[in-house]
Coordinates of C-alpha atoms in Angstrom, one line a residue:
M1 CA 0.2 -58.7 32.9
I2 CA -0.4 -55.1 32.2
R3 CA 0.5 -53.6 28.7
T4 CA 0.3 -50.6 27.4
L5 CA -0.5 -49.5 23.8
Q6 CA 0.2 -46.0 22.3
Q7 CA -2.0 -44.9 19.6
G8 CA 0.8 -43.0 18.2
L9 CA -1.5 -40.1 16.2
K10 CA 1.0 -37.5 14.4
A11 CA 0.6 -34.5 16.2
G12 CA 0.3 -32.4 13.0
A13 CA -2.7 -34.4 11.9
V14 CA -4.2 -33.9 15.2
L15 CA -3.2 -30.3 15.5
A16 CA -4.7 -30.1 11.6
A17 CA -8.6 -31.7 12.7
L18 CA -9.1 -30.3 15.6
V19 CA -8.8 -26.7 13.8
V20 CA -11.1 -28.2 11.2
L21 CA -13.7 -29.1 14.1
A22 CA -13.7 -25.7 16.0
I23 CA -14.3 -24.1 12.9
F24 CA -16.6 -26.4 11.2
F25 CA -18.5 -28.2 14.7
D26 CA -17.9 -31.7 12.8
V27 CA -20.8 -33.4 14.8
A28 CA -19.5 -36.9 14.4
V29 CA -15.7 -36.5 15.0
A30 CA -16.2 -34.2 17.9
R31 CA -17.7 -36.8 19.9
A32 CA -14.6 -38.3 22.3
A33 CA -17.0 -41.8 21.9
D34 CA -16.4 -41.4 17.8
R35 CA -12.2 -40.7 18.2
A36 CA -10.0 -43.2 18.6
P37 CA -8.3 -43.2 22.1
D38 CA -5.2 -41.9 23.0
Q39 CA -4.2 -44.6 25.1
I40 CA -5.2 -48.1 25.9
L41 CA -4.6 -50.0 29.0
A42 CA -5.0 -53.2 28.7
G43 CA -4.3 -56.5 30.9
V44 CA -5.7 -59.3 33.2
L45 CA -6.2 -59.3 37.2
T46 CA -6.1 -63.0 38.6
G47 CA -7.1 -64.3 42.4
A48 CA -3.7 -62.9 43.5
A49 CA -5.1 -59.1 43.0
H50 CA -8.3 -60.2 45.7
E51 CA -8.3 -57.0 48.3
T52 CA -5.2 -55.4 46.5
Y53 CA -4.9 -52.0 44.6
T54 CA -2.9 -52.5 41.5
E55 CA -1.8 -49.0 39.6
L56 CA -1.7 -48.3 36.0
P57 CA 0.8 -45.4 35.0
F58 CA 0.3 -43.8 31.5
K59 CA 1.7 -40.3 29.8
V60 CA -0.1 -37.3 30.0
P61 CA 1.9 -34.3 27.6
P62 CA 2.1 -30.6 28.2
G63 CA -1.0 -29.3 27.0
I64 CA -3.6 -31.3 28.3
E65 CA -6.9 -29.8 29.6
R66 CA -9.3 -33.0 29.8
I67 CA -9.0 -36.5 30.1
T68 CA -11.2 -39.0 30.1
V69 CA -11.2 -42.6 31.0
E70 CA -13.9 -45.7 29.8
F71 CA -13.0 -48.9 31.9
S72 CA -14.6 -52.2 31.4
Y73 CA -14.1 -55.7 32.7
G74 CA -14.9 -59.4 32.6
G75 CA -15.4 -61.8 35.2
R76 CA -18.4 -60.8 36.1
E77 CA -20.0 -64.1 36.2
Q78 CA -17.7 -65.2 38.9
K79 CA -18.4 -62.3 41.0
S80 CA -15.4 -60.3 40.0
V81 CA -15.5 -56.7 41.0
I82 CA -12.9 -54.1 39.7
D83 CA -13.2 -50.4 41.2
L84 CA -11.7 -47.4 39.8
G85 CA -9.9 -44.0 41.0
L86 CA -6.9 -41.5 39.6
R87 CA -3.9 -40.1 40.8
D88 CA -1.9 -37.4 39.1
P89 CA 1.6 -36.8 39.3
Q90 CA 0.9 -34.4 42.6
R91 CA -2.4 -35.7 44.3
F92 CA -4.9 -38.0 44.2
R93 CA -8.0 -37.2 41.9
G94 CA -10.8 -39.0 42.8
W95 CA -12.2 -42.8 43.8
S96 CA -15.6 -44.1 41.8
G97 CA -15.7 -47.7 42.8
G98 CA -17.8 -49.4 40.9
N99 CA -20.3 -47.4 40.1
K100 CA -18.8 -45.6 36.9
S101 CA -17.3 -47.0 33.6
R102 CA -16.6 -43.3 32.4
F103 CA -15.4 -40.5 33.6
T104 CA -13.8 -37.1 32.8
V105 CA -11.4 -34.8 34.8
S106 CA -10.5 -31.3 33.6
T107 CA -9.3 -28.0 34.8
S108 CA -12.9 -26.6 35.2
D109 CA -15.3 -29.6 35.8
A110 CA -15.2 -33.3 36.5
T111 CA -17.3 -36.2 36.8
P112 CA -19.0 -36.4 40.2
S113 CA -16.6 -38.8 42.4
Y114 CA -13.5 -36.9 40.7
L115 CA -11.7 -33.5 41.3
P116 CA -11.2 -30.5 38.7
G117 CA -8.2 -28.7 38.4
A118 CA -4.8 -28.1 37.2
M119 CA -3.6 -30.8 34.6
P120 CA 0.1 -31.6 35.0
A121 CA 2.1 -33.2 32.5
G122 CA 3.7 -36.7 33.4
E123 CA 2.9 -40.0 34.8
W124 CA -0.8 -40.3 35.7
K125 CA -2.0 -43.8 37.5
L126 CA -5.2 -45.4 37.1
I127 CA -6.0 -47.1 40.0
L128 CA -7.6 -50.5 40.0
G129 CA -9.2 -51.6 43.7
A130 CA -10.2 -55.2 43.6
P131 CA -12.9 -55.8 46.5
N132 CA -13.3 -59.7 45.3
I133 CA -11.5 -61.5 42.8
R134 CA -11.9 -65.4 43.4
K135 CA -8.7 -67.7 43.7
D136 CA -9.5 -69.5 40.2
A137 CA -11.2 -66.4 38.4
R138 CA -9.7 -63.8 35.7
A139 CA -10.7 -60.9 35.0
D140 CA -9.9 -59.5 31.8
Y141 CA -9.6 -55.3 31.8
V142 CA -9.4 -52.5 28.9
A143 CA -9.2 -48.8 29.9
K144 CA -9.4 -46.7 26.8
I145 CA -8.3 -42.9 27.6
W146 CA -8.9 -39.9 25.4
L147 CA -6.2 -36.7 26.3
D148 CA -7.7 -33.3 24.9
R149 CA -6.2 -30.0 24.6
A150 CA -7.5 -26.8 25.3
E151 CA -8.2 -26.0 21.7
A152 CA -10.3 -28.9 21.0
P153 CA -14.2 -28.6 20.8
F154 CA -16.1 -29.6 23.5
A155 CA -18.9 -31.6 22.8
G156 CA -21.1 -31.4 26.0
F157 CA -21.9 -33.1 29.0
G158 CA -23.0 -36.4 27.5
A159 CA -21.8 -38.8 24.9
Q160 CA -24.7 -38.8 23.0
P161 CA -27.4 -37.0 21.6
I162 CA -30.3 -36.8 23.6
V163 CA -32.3 -36.9 20.8
S164 CA -31.8 -37.7 17.2
G165 CA -33.6 -36.5 14.2
E166 CA -34.4 -33.2 12.5
R167 CA -37.0 -30.6 14.1
W168 CA -37.1 -27.5 15.9
W169 CA -35.8 -27.3 19.2
R170 CA -36.3 -24.7 21.9
G171 CA -34.3 -23.1 24.5
D172 CA -32.5 -20.5 26.4
L173 CA -29.2 -19.2 25.8
H174 CA -28.5 -16.7 28.9
M175 CA -29.4 -17.5 32.1
H176 CA -27.4 -16.9 35.6
T177 CA -27.1 -18.8 38.9
G178 CA -25.5 -18.4 42.9
H179 CA -22.1 -18.8 40.6
S180 CA -22.8 -14.8 39.5
D181 CA -25.5 -12.8 40.6
G182 CA -28.8 -15.6 40.4
S183 CA -30.8 -15.1 43.3
C184 CA -33.8 -16.9 44.5
K185 CA -35.8 -17.6 47.8
S186 CA -34.8 -20.3 50.1
R187 CA -37.0 -22.6 51.9
K188 CA -37.2 -20.2 54.8
G189 CA -37.9 -16.9 52.3
V190 CA -34.4 -15.9 52.0
T191 CA -32.7 -14.3 49.6
V192 CA -30.1 -16.5 48.6
P193 CA -27.7 -17.4 45.9
C194 CA -29.7 -19.4 43.7
P195 CA -28.6 -23.2 43.3
V196 CA -28.0 -24.3 39.7
F197 CA -31.1 -27.0 39.9
K198 CA -33.7 -24.4 40.0
T199 CA -32.8 -23.0 36.7
L200 CA -32.7 -26.6 35.5
D201 CA -35.8 -27.6 37.4
A202 CA -37.6 -24.2 35.6
A203 CA -36.3 -25.1 32.3
V204 CA -37.6 -28.3 32.1
S205 CA -40.9 -27.2 33.6
R206 CA -41.3 -24.8 30.7
G207 CA -40.6 -27.5 28.0
L208 CA -37.4 -26.5 27.1
D209 CA -35.3 -29.0 25.1
F210 CA -31.4 -27.0 25.5
V211 CA -30.2 -24.3 28.2
A212 CA -27.1 -22.5 28.4
L213 CA -25.9 -21.4 32.1
T214 CA -24.0 -18.2 31.6
D215 CA -22.8 -17.0 34.9
H216 CA -20.5 -13.5 34.5
N217 CA -17.0 -14.4 33.6
T218 CA -16.4 -17.9 35.8
T219 CA -16.6 -21.1 35.0
S220 CA -17.2 -22.5 38.4
H221 CA -20.7 -23.7 37.6
F222 CA -19.7 -26.2 34.9
E223 CA -19.1 -28.8 37.8
A224 CA -22.7 -28.3 38.6
L225 CA -23.9 -29.0 35.3
R226 CA -21.0 -32.0 35.1
E227 CA -22.9 -33.5 38.2
L228 CA -26.9 -32.4 37.1
A229 CA -26.8 -33.3 33.1
P230 CA -27.1 -37.0 33.7
Y231 CA -30.0 -36.6 35.9
Y232 CA -31.8 -33.9 33.5
D233 CA -31.6 -36.4 30.5
D234 CA -34.1 -34.9 28.4
L235 CA -32.4 -31.7 28.8
L236 CA -29.8 -30.3 26.7
V237 CA -27.1 -28.8 29.2
M238 CA -24.6 -26.8 28.1
P239 CA -21.8 -24.6 29.2
G240 CA -22.0 -20.9 28.8
R241 CA -20.2 -18.1 30.4
E242 CA -21.1 -14.0 29.8
I243 CA -17.8 -12.1 28.9
T244 CA -18.5 -9.4 30.9
T245 CA -16.5 -6.1 30.2
F246 CA -16.4 -2.5 30.7
Y247 CA -17.2 -2.1 27.1
G248 CA -20.3 -4.7 26.2
H249 CA -21.1 -8.3 27.2
A250 CA -20.6 -11.5 25.0
N251 CA -21.7 -15.2 25.7
L252 CA -19.2 -17.4 24.8
L253 CA -21.2 -21.2 24.8
G254 CA -19.6 -24.4 24.2
P255 CA -16.2 -24.4 25.4
T256 CA -15.2 -25.3 29.0
D257 CA -11.9 -23.7 29.6
F258 CA -11.2 -20.3 30.7
V259 CA -11.2 -17.3 28.8
D260 CA -9.8 -14.2 30.4
F261 CA -12.4 -11.3 30.2
Q262 CA -10.3 -8.2 31.2
L263 CA -10.6 -6.7 28.2
G264 CA -8.3 -3.6 28.0
G265 CA -6.0 -4.9 30.6
P266 CA -3.0 -6.5 29.9
R267 CA -4.6 -10.1 29.7
A268 CA -6.4 -9.1 26.9
P269 CA -5.3 -5.9 25.2
G270 CA -8.2 -6.2 22.5
L271 CA -11.4 -7.7 21.7
A272 CA -9.3 -9.9 18.8
D273 CA -7.4 -11.9 21.9
I274 CA -10.8 -12.7 23.5
Q275 CA -12.2 -13.9 19.8
K276 CA -9.0 -15.5 19.2
A277 CA -9.2 -17.5 22.8
A278 CA -12.9 -18.3 22.1
E279 CA -12.3 -19.7 18.4
A280 CA -9.6 -21.7 19.4
S281 CA -11.9 -23.9 22.0
G282 CA -14.5 -24.1 19.1
G283 CA -16.9 -21.4 21.1
L284 CA -19.8 -19.5 19.8
L285 CA -19.4 -15.6 21.0
S286 CA -22.9 -14.0 20.7
I287 CA -23.2 -10.2 21.7
N288 CA -25.7 -9.4 24.7
H289 CA -28.2 -6.8 24.6
P290 CA -26.5 -4.5 22.7
G291 CA -28.7 -2.0 22.8
L292 CA -29.0 -1.4 26.4
P293 CA -27.3 1.8 27.8
S294 CA -24.1 1.7 29.4
G295 CA -23.9 3.6 32.9
E296 CA -24.4 3.5 36.6
L297 CA -27.6 1.6 35.7
C298 CA -26.4 -0.9 33.6
M299 CA -22.4 -0.5 33.9
G300 CA -20.8 -2.0 30.3
C301 CA -24.3 -3.5 29.4
G302 CA -24.5 -1.4 25.5
W303 CA -22.0 -2.9 23.4
T304 CA -18.7 0.0 22.9
A305 CA -16.2 -2.8 22.4
P306 CA -13.2 -0.6 20.2
N307 CA -12.3 -2.3 16.9
T308 CA -14.8 -5.0 17.2
D309 CA -14.4 -7.4 14.2
Y310 CA -17.7 -8.5 13.4
S311 CA -17.2 -11.0 11.1
R312 CA -15.7 -13.0 13.8
I313 CA -19.3 -12.7 15.6
A314 CA -21.9 -15.8 15.4
A315 CA -24.7 -14.2 17.0
V316 CA -26.6 -11.1 18.7
E317 CA -29.0 -11.2 21.2
V318 CA -31.8 -8.9 19.5
I319 CA -34.3 -9.9 22.0
N320 CA -33.2 -9.8 26.0
G321 CA -35.9 -10.6 27.9
G322 CA -38.7 -8.4 27.5
T323 CA -36.7 -5.9 25.8
T324 CA -38.5 -5.5 22.2
Q325 CA -38.9 -2.1 21.8
P326 CA -36.2 0.5 19.8
P327 CA -33.8 1.4 20.9
L328 CA -33.2 -0.6 23.7
S329 CA -33.4 -4.0 21.7
G330 CA -30.8 -5.2 19.6
M331 CA -32.6 -5.0 16.4
A332 CA -31.1 -2.0 14.9
F333 CA -27.7 -3.1 15.9
W334 CA -28.2 -6.4 14.3
E335 CA -29.7 -5.0 11.3
K336 CA -26.9 -2.6 10.8
R337 CA -24.5 -5.4 10.7
L338 CA -26.7 -7.4 8.0
N339 CA -26.8 -3.8 5.7
E340 CA -22.7 -4.0 6.2
G341 CA -23.1 -7.5 4.5
L342 CA -22.5 -9.4 7.2
R343 CA -23.9 -12.7 8.1
I344 CA -25.1 -12.8 11.8
A345 CA -27.5 -15.1 13.5
A346 CA -30.1 -13.7 15.8
I347 CA -30.8 -15.2 19.0
G348 CA -32.9 -14.5 22.4
G349 CA -32.2 -15.0 26.0
S350 CA -34.1 -14.4 29.0
D351 CA -31.0 -13.0 31.2
N352 CA -32.9 -14.6 34.1
H353 CA -31.4 -14.0 37.2
D354 CA -34.4 -15.5 39.6
A355 CA -35.2 -19.6 38.1
T356 CA -38.3 -19.3 40.3
L357 CA -40.1 -16.0 38.0
D358 CA -43.7 -16.3 37.1
P359 CA -43.2 -18.3 33.7
A360 CA -45.6 -16.0 32.1
K361 CA -43.6 -12.8 32.8
A362 CA -40.3 -11.8 31.3
P363 CA -37.4 -12.4 32.3
A364 CA -38.8 -16.0 33.2
I365 CA -36.5 -18.5 31.8
G366 CA -37.6 -19.3 28.3
V367 CA -38.7 -15.6 27.9
P368 CA -38.2 -15.2 24.8
T369 CA -37.5 -18.7 23.7
T370 CA -34.5 -19.0 20.8
V371 CA -36.0 -21.9 18.4
V372 CA -33.1 -23.6 16.3
R373 CA -33.5 -26.0 13.6
A374 CA -30.7 -28.9 14.1
G375 CA -30.7 -32.5 13.0
E376 CA -30.3 -33.5 16.6
L377 CA -30.3 -32.3 20.2
S378 CA -26.8 -32.3 20.8
Q379 CA -24.4 -29.5 21.9
A380 CA -22.7 -29.7 18.4
A381 CA -25.8 -29.6 16.2
I382 CA -26.8 -27.1 18.6
L383 CA -24.2 -24.6 17.8
A384 CA -23.9 -25.3 14.5
A385 CA -27.7 -24.8 13.6
I386 CA -27.1 -21.4 15.4
R387 CA -23.7 -20.4 13.3
A388 CA -25.8 -21.7 10.4
G389 CA -28.9 -19.1 11.1
H390 CA -31.3 -21.4 11.2
V391 CA -32.9 -19.8 14.1
F392 CA -36.1 -18.0 15.0
I393 CA -37.0 -16.4 18.1
D394 CA -40.4 -16.5 20.1
V395 CA -40.9 -13.6 22.1
A396 CA -43.3 -14.6 24.5
G397 CA -41.7 -18.2 24.9
S398 CA -44.7 -20.3 23.8
R399 CA -44.5 -24.1 23.5
D400 CA -45.7 -24.2 19.9
R401 CA -45.5 -21.0 17.7
L402 CA -43.3 -21.8 14.8
L403 CA -42.3 -19.5 12.0
E404 CA -40.6 -21.6 8.9
V405 CA -39.7 -20.0 5.7
T406 CA -38.0 -21.5 2.9
A407 CA -37.3 -19.9 -0.4
R408 CA -36.6 -20.9 -4.3
A409 CA -35.3 -19.7 -7.1
G410 CA -33.9 -21.9 -10.2
G411 CA -34.4 -25.0 -9.0
A412 CA -32.5 -24.5 -5.5
Q413 CA -33.6 -24.1 -2.2
A414 CA -33.0 -22.3 1.1
Q415 CA -34.2 -21.5 4.4
M416 CA -33.8 -18.9 7.4
G417 CA -29.9 -18.4 7.4
D418 CA -28.8 -19.7 3.9
S419 CA -27.9 -18.1 0.9
L420 CA -29.6 -18.8 -2.5
R421 CA -28.6 -17.7 -6.0
A422 CA -30.8 -15.0 -7.6
P423 CA -29.5 -13.3 -10.5
A424 CA -31.5 -10.2 -11.9
G425 CA -34.7 -10.9 -13.4
A426 CA -34.7 -14.5 -11.3
R427 CA -38.0 -14.9 -9.5
V428 CA -37.8 -15.8 -5.9
E429 CA -40.5 -17.5 -4.7
F430 CA -41.0 -17.5 -0.7
S431 CA -43.0 -19.5 1.8
V432 CA -44.0 -18.8 5.2
R433 CA -45.8 -21.0 7.5
V434 CA -46.6 -19.7 10.4
V435 CA -48.2 -21.1 13.7
G436 CA -49.8 -20.3 16.8
V437 CA -50.6 -16.9 15.9
P438 CA -54.0 -16.3 14.1
G439 CA -55.1 -12.7 13.8
G440 CA -51.4 -11.5 13.4
R441 CA -50.0 -10.3 10.6
V442 CA -46.4 -11.0 8.5
V443 CA -43.7 -8.4 8.0
I444 CA -41.3 -8.4 5.6
S445 CA -38.1 -6.4 5.6
G446 CA -34.7 -6.3 4.3
D447 CA -32.0 -4.1 2.8
G448 CA -34.0 -3.3 -0.4
P449 CA -37.8 -3.1 -1.9
A450 CA -40.2 -5.4 -0.1
P451 CA -41.9 -8.3 -2.5
A452 CA -45.3 -7.2 -0.6
G453 CA -46.7 -5.3 2.3
D454 CA -48.0 -6.9 5.5
L455 CA -49.8 -10.1 5.3
A456 CA -53.1 -10.8 7.2
L457 CA -53.0 -14.3 9.3
S458 CA -56.7 -15.7 9.2
S459 CA -56.0 -19.3 11.2
A460 CA -53.9 -20.9 13.7
D461 CA -51.8 -22.9 10.9
Q462 CA -51.4 -20.8 7.6
T463 CA -49.1 -21.2 4.8
L464 CA -48.4 -18.1 2.8
A465 CA -46.8 -17.3 -0.6
V466 CA -44.9 -14.6 -1.8
E467 CA -42.8 -13.7 -4.6
M468 CA -40.3 -11.3 -5.9
V469 CA -38.0 -10.3 -8.9
A470 CA -34.4 -10.4 -8.0
D471 CA -32.6 -7.2 -8.9
G472 CA -28.8 -8.7 -9.1
R473 CA -27.8 -7.1 -6.1
P474 CA -26.7 -9.3 -2.6
R475 CA -29.6 -8.9 -0.3
W476 CA -31.1 -10.1 3.0
L477 CA -34.5 -10.4 3.1
R478 CA -36.4 -11.2 6.7
I479 CA -40.1 -12.6 7.8
D480 CA -41.2 -11.6 11.4
V481 CA -44.8 -11.6 12.7
R482 CA -47.0 -9.7 15.0
D483 CA -49.7 -10.9 17.0
A484 CA -53.1 -9.5 16.9
G485 CA -52.6 -6.5 19.1
G486 CA -49.4 -5.3 17.1
K487 CA -46.6 -7.2 19.8
L488 CA -43.7 -8.6 17.8
A489 CA -44.2 -12.7 18.6
L490 CA -41.6 -14.2 16.0
V491 CA -38.5 -12.9 14.8
G492 CA -37.2 -14.6 12.0
N493 CA -33.4 -14.7 10.4
P494 CA -32.6 -13.6 6.5
I495 CA -32.2 -15.4 3.5
Y496 CA -29.4 -14.3 2.0
L497 CA -29.8 -13.7 -2.0
R498 CA -26.7 -13.6 -3.9
P499 CA -26.4 -13.0 -7.7

C-alpha cells in the first residue's frame, strides 16, 4: 500500500517566506529540518516485498534546484532492511543502500552516494530495495521530501548547528583549493592542485570554528565540502566562491547555486545583475582586497567596478593576508564608505593558496582571523552576525585575543555593528575590553571628534572606560588595538550613533 500526501503549500506564501529568509536570514526557519516537508510518501512493505524493488513516484515542479529526502521505517526488530536509491525522469541519481537516512541532491552538490546535476521537472522516483523482510513481517515507512528553489537560502551542509550558545567564533572567510589556483606539495614533493581536505585539516589544527572556501568563479568544490563536512563535525564548513571579474573580486558566501561572474558581458552587464542574483539566494557579498592595484601583476584585484551600489554590499575585506598598511589594505576604502553614511562590516581573509603554509606566517590559513559574535555555530547565524557587524579582526590570527566594545546612552546599549540613539548633549559611555595585547594601546577613530586619545594597555586582560558627549549628528566610532611594537593587532567594527 502506497499513499502520497501532498502538502499543498500556497505558492504566494512560500515565495513571500523565501524573500523574507533571503533578506533577514531567520535562523530557525531557514533549516530544512524545521520546515514542514513539501511531500510525504508513506506506506508499508510486507513479506511479499522480500528481495524486490519498489519505486515511489513523486512530482518535481519546474525551477527546483535542491531535493532533500529523509527516510525512516519500522520492523527492524524483525530484521527488516530497506535500502534507498533515486531516479530522476532521465537518469539514475544514486544508491545509498541502508547507510543513510537523509540525503540531498542538487545542481551543485549532493550527498555522497548521489550525483549532482540538472534537476529536471517531472516524475522522480524514490527506490526502495528490500534485501530482507520476513514472510510474516511488516515494515511501515515514511519518506519526507523537501523541494527548494534557487532563491531559497541554503542553510548549510548540516541540518543542525555545530555548537549552540552565544560566544565569539573564529574563522577564515577567504581560501583557495585545487578547484581553482590553490596548490601544495604532494607526498612525493611535487606541486599539485591542493585537495580540499588539506584546507580543512589546517583550519582545525589552527583552532578555527568556521571556514568558507572561496575558489574562483566555480562551484565544483561544493561536492567535496558536502562529502567532508560530516567528518569535520567540529568545524562549520560554508560554501563560498570568489566572484573574480576584470573590475574587482568579491566573495559570495552561503549559496550553492551558480551566479554568473562575467561582469561587463551579456550574461552580467552590470554589478547590479550579480548583486540581484546573490540576494535572491540569500548570499552575503563582500568586496575583497579593494586596495590592491589592478594590472599585470594582479589582474582585476583592485575594486573598480562601475556604478557599484555599496548599499547592497554587506562587507569589505579590510585585511587580506598580511596586508595591513595603506594604500594596499582595504581600510581607506572601507572608511570612505562609512563616511558616506553606509553601514558595511569589516572582515578579514587569509586568501590562502597553500594549506600547508607555516601557520605563523601570512597568508597561512587563519591569518587574519575574522571573529564573529553569534548565538550558535551555524551558517545562518554566522552570516547574520557578519551582516550585523558583530565582528572584529584578529590580524595575526591568534587563538585567544579578544576585543569587546559596548556603548550605553539613555539606558540603551549597543555592541559593535549596532546603532545607538544619542541626541545632542547625551553622554555616551564606552566599555572596551581587550585580551591578549599587553603593552599595546587602544586607538579610537571615527568621523567626528574622538572622545579621547590613545589608551595604554597594561595587562593581558583589561577593561577601559571612555566617555563622550554626542553632538547630535550621525556618527560612527571604532576601536582598534595596536600591539607593543605599534603593529595593528585588532580591528573593530563601528558603533553607529544616531540623534
